[in-house]
């Protein structure tokens, strides 16, 4: 997909700038031609010579330098590129891009660029969470042709732990590919369930599971990057950074069902990634149960099956959405997943051995087998975003949009 593509990479001045070298190398390995621009601060972290050697092209560092201007030109880069990636997009760089400033090699060439832009933010967590940065992000998310990848969460160079890490190389590359697949799901409506649900026992206790919603949000990110209008019905997970698509927050399986049933008939694709709690207490105590009054056992009843109910509603429609389920299993993965595919009337199911290394709840990677209604299987593994990309390749075929 990157073969023959011309990609401009604007490097910002953050510690993650050293990763720009690997990024440039991987783009070239996949067949792209790469030209680099750098801010002054970026040159404190990695030298233009390094990026010149890795890209095999002159590096734009100073738009006032007459010799550079002669052979390279600050407008040339914007005219030349098919896509522009900014990495790391520091808080300062995001602020300047959001304001439409053109005061260095990166911002000037970016402002003169008319194609798709990918911003890969990386900074300290406090800077990321600062209202000023969040305001700039909101502006940029509303800017046409502007896309984001990351930041990832985890340990940062300064010892903090939280959002602010530059996304991993496979996710960066996948997001660049997403820029070129951008039109594939244009005009398509995608409905996704994600995260756990929570069923109250009393006002301070509940039944739930460890789902974090990461897989569902990766499916949503990838659909959005391919041009779909995305709605996510999301169970209780922690605070999220602003996302460029609709999020409907729900708590219980019944609330999730209601939100889905209102929307599923209008959707072109419905993907159920949520880990819906299968049971709820038969009775919810209105008052906190004191520990001395603990019941000997808890009577449970089944919650609705969101996917199965939604599937039953649309099966007879002349045009119905492509239906995709996930199957979390610990044994006899393929057999159980195929059973769910048939029972729930699905087009595709993503079978997931949650006990396998690198798979399951909470992590950033997954290992899956995707099975279609004819029994054809395809394996996918990697980051959750890469797995999501594989899934959308298959869904796009079903939609006749690949
Ligand atoms: N699902 C759902 N509502 C439920 C249970 C499951 O929408 N109450 C969806 C999930 O989002 C997933 C698929 O159905 O896409 C399969 O979920 P899973 O938990 O693997 O299977 P179950 O049907 O719950 O079967 P079991 O727990 O017996 O494995």
XYZ file of C-alpha atoms and ligand atoms in Angstrom:
431
model
C 0.000 0.000 0.000
C 2.921 2.373 0.581
C 4.730 1.383 -2.626
C 5.585 4.520 -4.622
C 3.948 6.877 -2.114
C 5.658 10.204 -1.341
C 5.616 10.881 2.367
C 6.775 14.035 4.136
C 7.835 13.499 7.748
C 7.968 16.588 9.988
C 10.034 15.913 13.104
C 9.271 17.832 16.314
C 11.523 18.545 19.276
C 10.732 15.878 21.861
C 12.647 12.911 23.230
C 10.662 10.612 20.905
C 12.335 12.368 17.931
C 14.997 9.655 18.027
C 12.306 7.198 16.884
C 11.836 9.170 13.640
C 14.844 7.298 12.208
C 13.181 3.874 12.541
C 9.943 5.287 11.178
C 11.623 6.712 8.075
C 13.491 3.464 7.516
C 10.315 1.365 7.767
C 8.418 3.647 5.359
C 11.227 3.227 2.829
C 11.398 -0.535 3.405
C 7.714 -0.670 2.458
C 8.401 1.174 -0.800
C 7.693 4.838 0.044
C 9.911 7.808 -0.807
C 10.451 9.983 2.257
C 11.497 13.602 2.687
C 12.051 15.008 6.159
C 11.535 18.476 7.649
C 12.706 19.332 11.174
C 12.020 22.018 13.751
C 15.000 23.685 15.413
C 14.234 21.851 18.657
C 14.129 18.508 16.825
C 17.731 19.054 15.751
C 18.721 19.009 19.449
C 17.494 15.411 19.666
C 18.497 13.911 16.299
C 20.743 15.362 13.629
C 19.607 16.293 10.125
C 22.512 14.203 8.856
C 21.061 11.048 10.480
C 17.679 11.613 8.858
C 19.281 12.570 5.562
C 21.192 9.268 5.550
C 18.114 7.242 6.490
C 15.771 8.983 4.032
C 18.335 9.288 1.247
C 17.015 12.827 0.612
C 17.969 16.372 1.627
C 16.383 17.462 4.931
C 14.507 20.775 5.226
C 15.660 22.466 8.413
C 15.710 26.176 7.759
C 13.458 28.007 5.393
C 15.569 31.146 5.602
C 18.660 29.327 4.323
C 19.071 30.484 0.721
C 20.998 27.406 -0.385
C 18.244 25.119 0.960
C 15.565 27.358 -0.462
C 17.193 27.083 -3.877
C 17.260 23.294 -4.083
C 14.394 22.421 -1.810
C 12.000 25.321 -1.224
C 9.638 25.441 1.728
C 6.639 25.133 -0.595
C 8.185 22.278 -2.538
C 7.713 19.709 0.243
C 3.983 20.427 0.539
C 3.529 20.216 -3.226
C 5.577 17.039 -3.514
C 4.048 14.887 -0.753
C 1.048 12.515 -0.919
C 0.792 12.533 2.893
C 2.427 14.498 5.711
C 3.245 12.847 9.056
C 4.289 14.918 12.088
C 6.244 12.887 14.632
C 6.570 13.504 17.490
C 3.819 16.130 17.513
C 4.877 17.949 20.687
C 2.540 20.200 22.691
C 4.247 23.262 21.205
C 4.038 21.963 17.649
C 0.340 21.018 18.051
C -0.351 24.529 19.358
C 1.386 26.150 16.414
C -0.289 23.878 13.852
C -3.707 24.488 15.471
C -3.101 28.246 15.254
C -2.095 27.985 11.586
C 1.370 29.384 12.259
C 4.193 29.075 9.741
C 7.338 29.918 11.639
C 9.685 27.013 10.959
C 10.430 24.379 8.327
C 7.752 21.951 9.598
C 4.829 24.340 10.117
C 5.505 26.290 6.925
C 5.649 23.253 4.657
C 2.655 21.736 6.466
C 0.537 24.845 5.993
C 1.333 24.751 2.281
C 0.239 21.093 2.064
C -3.194 20.141 0.695
C -3.267 16.367 1.381
C -3.925 14.147 4.421
C -1.992 14.917 7.607
C -1.205 12.428 10.366
C -0.221 13.809 13.770
C 1.535 11.443 16.201
C 1.528 13.255 19.547
C 4.127 12.488 22.223
C 4.719 14.497 25.370
C 4.642 14.378 29.148
C 1.229 13.298 30.533
C 0.601 16.599 32.345
C 1.276 18.536 29.134
C -1.054 16.209 27.204
C -3.825 16.644 29.769
C -3.432 20.426 30.076
C -6.615 22.227 28.986
C -4.608 24.298 26.480
C -3.346 21.154 24.722
C -6.793 19.574 24.825
C -8.250 22.766 23.306
C -5.693 22.631 20.497
C -6.504 18.960 19.932
C -10.212 19.736 19.661
C -9.387 22.386 17.035
C -7.189 19.981 15.110
C -9.712 17.136 15.280
C -12.238 19.461 13.643
C -9.713 20.402 10.919
C -10.349 18.644 7.597
C -7.781 16.077 6.401
C -6.212 15.912 9.874
C -5.824 12.513 11.581
C -4.218 11.296 14.783
C -2.374 8.224 15.942
C -1.847 7.901 19.685
C -0.496 8.878 22.053
C -0.108 5.465 23.664
C -0.185 5.031 27.434
C 2.674 3.652 29.473
C 5.951 4.607 31.124
C 7.369 7.873 29.756
C 10.996 8.946 29.457
C 10.568 11.311 32.423
C 9.390 8.542 34.769
C 5.670 9.434 34.594
C 3.191 6.748 33.627
C 0.152 7.678 31.533
C -0.872 8.870 28.082
C 1.927 10.598 26.187
C 4.113 7.903 24.616
C 4.642 7.996 20.878
C 2.634 5.123 19.335
C 4.596 1.977 18.535
C 6.092 1.629 15.056
C 3.480 -0.885 13.729
C 0.653 1.448 14.795
C 2.356 4.440 13.169
C 2.777 2.552 9.904
C -0.801 1.225 10.046
C -2.108 4.769 10.562
C -0.124 6.003 7.528
C -1.691 3.210 5.461
C -5.072 4.296 6.845
C -4.537 7.715 5.214
C -4.422 6.032 1.811
C -7.299 3.647 2.584
C -9.152 6.798 3.716
C -11.937 6.670 1.194
C -12.692 2.959 1.509
C -15.519 3.347 4.062
C -16.632 6.836 3.032
C -20.340 7.297 3.650
C -20.619 4.034 5.638
C -22.214 4.019 9.089
C -20.484 1.814 11.614
C -21.945 0.860 15.009
C -19.647 -0.744 17.595
C -20.162 -2.016 21.145
C -17.093 -1.911 23.377
C -15.909 -2.311 26.956
C -17.528 -4.248 29.800
C -21.008 -3.832 31.235
C -21.729 -3.507 34.922
C -24.669 -5.053 36.795
C -25.443 -3.698 40.265
C -25.756 -5.959 43.318
C -26.397 -3.015 45.627
C -25.415 0.690 45.462
C -21.728 -0.092 46.108
C -21.192 -3.496 44.486
C -21.488 -4.893 40.976
C -20.722 -7.799 38.635
C -18.392 -6.956 35.755
C -15.233 -8.135 33.959
C -11.758 -6.772 33.154
C -12.512 -5.526 29.604
C -10.923 -2.120 28.914
C -12.607 -1.426 25.559
C -9.199 -1.180 23.830
C -10.015 -3.670 21.074
C -13.349 -1.980 20.339
C -11.761 1.470 20.228
C -9.030 0.155 17.890
C -11.816 -1.144 15.608
C -13.452 2.309 15.838
C -10.175 4.217 15.189
C -9.486 2.139 12.079
C -13.048 2.523 10.724
C -12.827 6.289 11.291
C -9.447 6.443 9.541
C -11.033 4.697 6.536
C -13.728 7.350 6.318
C -16.687 5.741 8.161
C -19.131 7.617 10.405
C -18.561 5.757 13.675
C -20.724 5.403 16.795
C -19.390 3.465 19.779
C -21.730 2.262 22.529
C -19.214 2.041 25.343
C -19.526 0.374 28.732
C -17.859 1.736 31.874
C -14.135 2.315 31.199
C -11.987 5.151 32.539
C -11.691 8.665 31.171
C -10.796 8.884 27.475
C -9.085 11.620 25.495
C -11.479 13.327 23.103
C -12.242 11.019 20.187
C -13.192 12.124 16.685
C -16.386 10.034 16.603
C -19.582 9.559 18.613
C -19.359 7.798 21.981
C -22.512 6.764 23.852
C -21.758 5.834 27.439
C -23.825 3.052 29.012
C -23.490 0.969 32.171
C -25.684 -2.148 32.007
C -26.365 -4.777 29.335
C -29.958 -3.478 29.068
C -28.759 0.089 28.425
C -26.310 -1.203 25.809
C -29.117 -3.155 24.145
C -31.392 -0.111 24.035
C -28.698 2.120 22.498
C -27.904 -0.541 19.875
C -31.532 -1.338 18.972
C -32.162 2.355 18.210
C -29.288 2.465 15.733
C -28.636 -0.959 14.256
C -31.095 -0.686 11.356
C -29.405 2.462 10.052
C -25.918 0.935 10.285
C -23.964 -0.551 7.357
C -21.819 -2.550 9.763
C -22.394 -3.621 13.372
C -19.363 -4.887 15.298
C -19.970 -6.295 18.787
C -16.695 -6.242 20.697
C -18.223 -5.609 24.137
C -17.666 -8.060 26.953
C -21.285 -7.994 28.068
C -21.887 -9.405 31.531
C -23.944 -12.552 30.925
C -25.700 -12.419 34.297
C -27.115 -9.907 36.694
C -28.406 -10.302 40.227
C -32.061 -11.329 40.307
C -32.784 -8.519 42.760
C -30.833 -5.303 43.348
C -30.759 -4.132 46.923
C -31.687 -0.442 47.171
C -29.525 -0.060 50.283
C -25.955 -1.173 50.857
C -25.968 -4.717 52.229
C -23.971 -4.753 55.486
C -21.323 -7.420 55.654
C -23.033 -9.040 58.613
C -26.128 -9.511 56.407
C -24.241 -11.133 53.522
C -26.480 -13.608 51.719
C -25.274 -17.209 51.512
C -25.679 -17.102 47.753
C -26.501 -14.617 45.035
C -29.382 -15.499 42.717
C -28.550 -14.531 39.126
C -30.583 -14.108 35.969
C -29.404 -13.788 32.349
C -28.903 -10.407 30.739
C -30.031 -9.868 27.124
C -27.657 -10.936 24.362
C -27.103 -7.589 22.607
C -25.613 -9.021 19.426
C -28.149 -11.831 19.067
C -31.135 -9.523 19.673
C -29.829 -6.904 17.211
C -29.073 -9.601 14.637
C -32.618 -11.039 14.955
C -34.055 -7.556 14.401
C -32.250 -6.961 11.088
C -32.085 -10.486 9.587
C -35.277 -10.133 7.560
C -34.510 -6.588 6.300
C -33.916 -6.181 2.573
C -30.595 -4.518 3.301
C -29.077 -5.368 6.621
C -25.755 -4.426 8.181
C -22.732 -6.688 7.970
C -22.739 -8.357 11.403
C -19.466 -9.030 13.204
C -19.028 -10.704 16.583
C -16.086 -11.427 18.821
C -15.690 -14.696 20.691
C -13.563 -14.721 23.805
C -12.648 -18.311 24.600
C -10.079 -20.174 26.663
C -10.417 -23.596 24.964
C -11.825 -25.173 21.768
C -11.648 -21.640 20.406
C -12.556 -22.264 16.749
C -15.361 -24.754 17.470
C -17.073 -22.459 19.983
C -16.567 -19.410 17.753
C -18.132 -21.163 14.728
C -21.097 -22.132 16.937
C -21.601 -18.459 17.902
C -21.275 -17.341 14.259
C -24.163 -19.642 13.252
C -26.295 -19.142 16.365
C -26.100 -15.358 16.202
C -26.542 -15.118 12.387
C -23.200 -13.368 11.783
C -21.128 -12.673 8.671
C -17.795 -12.717 10.500
C -16.546 -13.689 13.941
C -13.211 -12.809 15.500
C -12.140 -15.739 17.643
C -9.888 -14.801 20.458
C -8.031 -17.205 22.781
C -7.908 -14.925 25.818
C -5.525 -17.290 27.600
C -2.849 -17.084 24.829
C 0.275 -14.951 25.387
C -0.110 -11.517 23.744
C -3.916 -11.787 23.618
C -6.892 -10.845 25.714
C -8.047 -8.192 28.142
C -6.224 -4.953 28.726
C -3.096 -5.514 26.578
C -2.107 -3.630 23.442
C -1.769 -6.736 21.264
C -4.063 -9.527 20.169
C -3.886 -12.894 18.424
C -7.073 -13.885 16.603
C -8.630 -16.050 13.909
C -11.299 -14.376 11.792
C -13.928 -16.809 10.499
C -16.575 -16.001 7.883
C -19.982 -17.580 7.338
C -18.534 -19.948 4.685
C -16.040 -21.252 7.242
C -13.017 -19.518 5.657
C -10.504 -18.605 8.341
C -7.723 -16.023 8.368
C -5.249 -15.468 11.163
C -4.277 -11.996 12.390
C -1.931 -10.946 15.119
C -0.139 -7.798 16.207
C -1.274 -4.606 17.872
C -5.023 -4.274 18.370
C -4.995 -1.612 15.641
C -3.310 -4.019 13.188
C -5.867 -6.714 14.017
C -8.626 -4.122 13.499
C -7.145 -3.246 10.081
C -7.237 -6.917 9.044
C -10.872 -7.110 10.154
C -11.823 -4.000 8.138
C -10.073 -5.408 5.046
C -12.449 -8.388 5.279
C -15.550 -6.295 6.101
C -14.768 -3.968 3.164
C -14.837 -7.022 0.865
C -18.286 -7.946 2.205
C -19.446 -4.367 1.536
C -17.970 -4.523 -1.948
C -15.838 -1.542 -0.959
C -12.322 -2.942 -1.144
N -22.515 -10.573 23.255
C -23.528 -9.638 23.395
N -24.356 -9.698 24.486
C -24.202 -10.655 25.432
C -23.152 -11.603 25.300
C -22.337 -11.533 24.194
O -23.678 -8.748 22.542
N -25.018 -10.684 26.492
C -21.668 -10.519 22.052
C -20.247 -10.125 22.335
O -20.068 -8.711 22.196
C -19.479 -10.903 21.282
C -20.306 -12.143 21.070
O -21.624 -11.825 21.521
O -19.435 -10.211 20.050
C -19.822 -13.381 21.795
O -19.599 -13.087 23.142
P -19.000 -14.165 24.165
O -18.974 -13.568 25.534
O -17.741 -14.754 23.605
O -20.061 -15.315 24.063
P -21.419 -15.619 24.772
O -22.497 -15.527 23.733
O -21.602 -14.802 26.004
O -21.236 -17.167 25.127
P -20.376 -17.867 26.316
O -20.252 -16.883 27.435
O -21.186 -19.069 26.654
O -19.038 -18.239 25.710
